[in-house]
Coordinates of C-alpha atoms in Angstrom, one line a residue:
M56 CA 17.4 11.4 -6.9
A57 CA 14.9 9.5 -4.8
T58 CA 12.5 7.0 -6.2
L59 CA 8.9 6.6 -4.9
L60 CA 6.9 3.5 -5.6
H61 CA 3.2 4.5 -5.5
I62 CA 0.5 1.8 -5.5
D63 CA -3.2 2.5 -5.6
S64 CA -5.8 -0.2 -5.1
S65 CA -9.2 1.5 -4.7
V66 CA -11.9 0.7 -7.3
F67 CA -13.2 4.3 -7.0
P68 CA -11.5 7.0 -9.2
G69 CA -10.1 10.3 -8.1
E70 CA -11.7 12.2 -5.4
A71 CA -14.4 9.5 -5.0
S72 CA -11.7 7.5 -3.2
A73 CA -10.4 8.6 0.2
S74 CA -7.2 6.5 -0.2
R75 CA -6.4 7.9 -3.6
S76 CA -7.1 11.5 -2.5
V77 CA -4.8 11.3 0.6
A78 CA -2.2 9.3 -1.3
D79 CA -2.2 12.0 -4.0
A80 CA -1.6 14.7 -1.3
F81 CA 1.4 12.7 -0.1
R82 CA 2.7 12.3 -3.7
T83 CA 2.3 16.0 -4.4
A84 CA 4.3 17.0 -1.4
W85 CA 6.9 14.4 -2.2
E86 CA 7.3 15.6 -5.8
E87 CA 7.6 19.2 -4.5
Q88 CA 10.6 18.0 -2.6
H89 CA 11.9 15.8 -5.4
P90 CA 11.1 17.6 -8.6
E91 CA 13.7 15.6 -10.5
G92 CA 12.9 12.3 -8.8
T93 CA 11.3 9.2 -10.1
V94 CA 7.8 7.9 -9.4
I95 CA 6.9 4.3 -10.3
Y96 CA 3.1 4.1 -10.3
R97 CA 0.9 1.1 -10.3
D98 CA -2.9 1.2 -10.2
V99 CA -3.6 -2.4 -9.4
A100 CA -7.4 -1.8 -9.6
A101 CA -7.3 -0.4 -13.1
D102 CA -4.4 -2.7 -14.3
P103 CA -4.4 -5.7 -11.9
V104 CA -1.2 -7.7 -11.5
P105 CA -1.6 -11.5 -11.9
H106 CA -2.9 -13.4 -8.9
M107 CA -0.5 -16.1 -7.7
T108 CA -0.6 -19.2 -9.7
L109 CA 1.1 -22.6 -9.2
D110 CA 3.6 -21.9 -11.9
A111 CA 4.5 -18.4 -10.5
H112 CA 4.9 -19.9 -7.0
T113 CA 6.9 -23.0 -7.9
A114 CA 9.1 -21.0 -10.3
G115 CA 10.3 -19.0 -7.3
L116 CA 11.5 -22.2 -5.6
A117 CA 12.9 -24.0 -8.6
D118 CA 16.4 -23.8 -10.1
P119 CA 16.2 -21.4 -13.1
S120 CA 17.6 -24.1 -15.4
E121 CA 14.8 -26.4 -14.5
R122 CA 11.9 -24.0 -15.0
T123 CA 9.4 -24.6 -17.8
A124 CA 8.6 -21.9 -20.3
V125 CA 5.3 -21.2 -18.5
Q126 CA 7.1 -21.0 -15.1
S127 CA 9.7 -18.6 -16.6
A128 CA 7.1 -16.3 -17.9
A129 CA 5.2 -16.3 -14.7
F130 CA 8.3 -15.7 -12.7
A131 CA 9.4 -12.8 -14.9
A132 CA 6.2 -11.0 -14.1
R133 CA 7.0 -11.4 -10.4
V134 CA 10.6 -10.2 -10.8
E135 CA 9.3 -7.0 -12.5
L136 CA 7.3 -6.2 -9.4
I137 CA 10.0 -7.2 -7.0
E138 CA 12.6 -5.0 -8.8
E139 CA 10.3 -2.0 -8.6
L140 CA 10.1 -2.5 -4.8
E141 CA 13.9 -2.9 -4.6
Q142 CA 14.5 0.2 -6.6
A143 CA 12.3 2.4 -4.4
D144 CA 13.6 4.7 -1.7
A145 CA 10.1 5.0 -0.3
V146 CA 6.8 3.3 -0.9
L147 CA 3.3 4.7 -0.9
I148 CA 0.3 2.4 -0.7
G149 CA -3.4 3.2 -0.9
A150 CA -5.2 0.5 1.0
P151 CA -8.9 1.0 1.4
M152 CA -10.8 -1.5 3.6
Y153 CA -13.2 -3.8 1.7
N154 CA -15.2 -6.2 3.8
F155 CA -12.8 -5.8 6.7
S156 CA -9.7 -6.5 4.7
I157 CA -7.5 -5.1 1.8
P158 CA -8.6 -5.4 -1.9
S159 CA -7.7 -8.7 -3.5
T160 CA -5.6 -6.8 -6.1
L161 CA -3.4 -5.4 -3.4
K162 CA -3.1 -8.9 -1.9
A163 CA -2.0 -10.2 -5.3
W164 CA 0.7 -7.6 -5.5
L165 CA 2.0 -8.7 -2.0
D166 CA 1.8 -12.3 -2.9
N167 CA 4.0 -11.6 -6.0
V168 CA 6.7 -9.6 -4.2
I169 CA 7.0 -11.9 -1.2
L170 CA 9.8 -14.2 -2.4
P171 CA 11.7 -16.4 0.1
G172 CA 15.4 -16.0 -0.1
R173 CA 15.1 -12.6 -1.8
T174 CA 12.6 -10.2 -0.3
T175 CA 12.1 -12.3 2.8
G176 CA 14.4 -14.4 4.9
E177 CA 17.7 -13.5 6.6
S178 CA 18.6 -10.5 4.3
P179 CA 15.4 -9.1 2.8
S180 CA 16.4 -7.1 -0.4
A181 CA 14.2 -4.1 0.5
Q182 CA 14.9 -4.1 4.2
G183 CA 14.3 -0.8 5.9
T184 CA 12.5 0.9 3.1
P185 CA 9.9 3.3 4.5
V186 CA 6.3 2.6 3.5
T187 CA 3.4 5.0 4.0
V188 CA 0.0 3.2 4.0
V189 CA -3.2 5.2 3.5
A190 CA -5.7 2.8 5.2
S191 CA -9.1 4.4 4.6
R192 CA -12.3 2.9 5.8
G193 CA -16.0 3.7 5.8
G194 CA -16.5 3.3 9.6
S195 CA -14.1 3.3 12.5
Y196 CA -12.2 0.3 13.8
A197 CA -10.0 2.1 16.3
P198 CA -9.3 0.7 19.7
G199 CA -12.4 1.0 21.9
T200 CA -14.9 1.1 19.1
P201 CA -17.6 -1.6 18.7
R202 CA -15.8 -3.0 15.6
E203 CA -12.3 -2.9 16.9
G204 CA -12.0 -6.7 16.5
F205 CA -12.8 -6.4 12.7
E206 CA -9.7 -4.4 11.9
F207 CA -7.8 -6.7 9.5
V208 CA -6.1 -4.1 7.4
Q209 CA -3.5 -2.4 9.6
N210 CA -2.9 -5.6 11.6
Y211 CA -2.4 -7.6 8.4
L212 CA -0.2 -5.1 6.6
E213 CA 1.9 -4.5 9.7
A214 CA 2.6 -8.2 9.9
V215 CA 3.4 -8.6 6.2
L216 CA 5.2 -5.3 5.5
R217 CA 7.3 -5.3 8.7
G218 CA 7.3 -8.9 9.7
S219 CA 7.8 -10.5 6.3
L220 CA 9.4 -7.9 4.1
A221 CA 11.3 -6.0 6.9
L222 CA 10.0 -2.7 5.6
E223 CA 9.1 0.3 7.9
P224 CA 5.3 1.0 7.6
V225 CA 3.6 4.1 8.9
F226 CA -0.2 4.3 8.7
I227 CA -2.5 7.2 7.8
V228 CA -6.1 6.3 8.6
P229 CA -8.9 8.4 7.1
E230 CA -12.0 6.9 8.7
L231 CA -15.8 7.3 8.7
T232 CA -15.7 8.0 5.0
M233 CA -19.3 6.7 4.6
A234 CA -20.7 9.3 7.0
P235 CA -21.6 11.9 4.4
R236 CA -23.5 9.3 2.3
N237 CA -25.1 7.2 5.1
P238 CA -28.0 8.9 6.9
A239 CA -27.5 6.6 9.9
M240 CA -24.0 8.0 10.3
S241 CA -25.0 11.7 9.9
D242 CA -24.0 12.5 13.5
L243 CA -20.5 11.3 12.7
I244 CA -19.9 13.8 9.9
P245 CA -17.9 16.2 12.1
L246 CA -15.6 13.3 13.2
Y247 CA -15.3 12.3 9.5
R248 CA -14.3 15.8 8.5
A249 CA -11.7 16.0 11.3
S250 CA -10.3 12.6 10.3
R251 CA -10.1 13.7 6.7
E252 CA -8.3 16.9 7.5
R253 CA -5.9 15.1 9.8
A254 CA -5.1 12.5 7.1
F255 CA -4.3 15.2 4.5
A256 CA -2.1 17.0 6.9
D257 CA -0.3 13.8 8.0
A258 CA 0.3 12.9 4.4
A259 CA 1.9 16.2 3.6
T260 CA 4.0 16.1 6.7
Q261 CA 5.1 12.5 6.2
A262 CA 6.2 13.2 2.7
K263 CA 8.2 16.2 3.7
E264 CA 9.8 14.4 6.6
L265 CA 10.7 11.4 4.4
A266 CA 12.2 13.7 1.8
E267 CA 14.4 15.4 4.4
R268 CA 15.4 12.0 5.9
L269 CA 16.4 10.5 2.5
G270 CA 18.1 13.7 1.5
A271 CA 20.3 13.9 4.6

């Protein structure tokens, strides 16, 4: 049966987080299609993975026989994350926008799994794996909006996931999530609601389509 790797990175719990809520909708639809499947879950906000260190970085470039004990331990933590990615038939990532970019905890996960000669290079080990990214944000950074130039979530993740890891990312973007809580954005509440409904619908559709594609 299919394996889903699900990564959450929002600091907000449950329904207080748009990225978690929409990702949960995807996962629910996925599990309905794969009741006997496996879900590998990592909440990198609640249980952060190690940020990249000199030992973890250099261990990935060194001959195993020449690694120090500290390097070996640091590299083992990276390998665990890499193997989870390699085992996955599909990946689901909750990626809220914080200060125009992704959470540092999600960046730490990426830094760990990007390993030249294994997950990147001529034959990336997870090449072609579909990735659904729920890229929530408090405002709107869509083309034509005043802050279009501040969109560093989708642009960055597209470059890293597709360009470095050779994965196949698709983005679901619930936007204007601050509208219900910010009086200055009250006139945008209808657009927020429409974006939210569309995101939930897209999540369910994407999960079902992936399930059919992987089951074919």
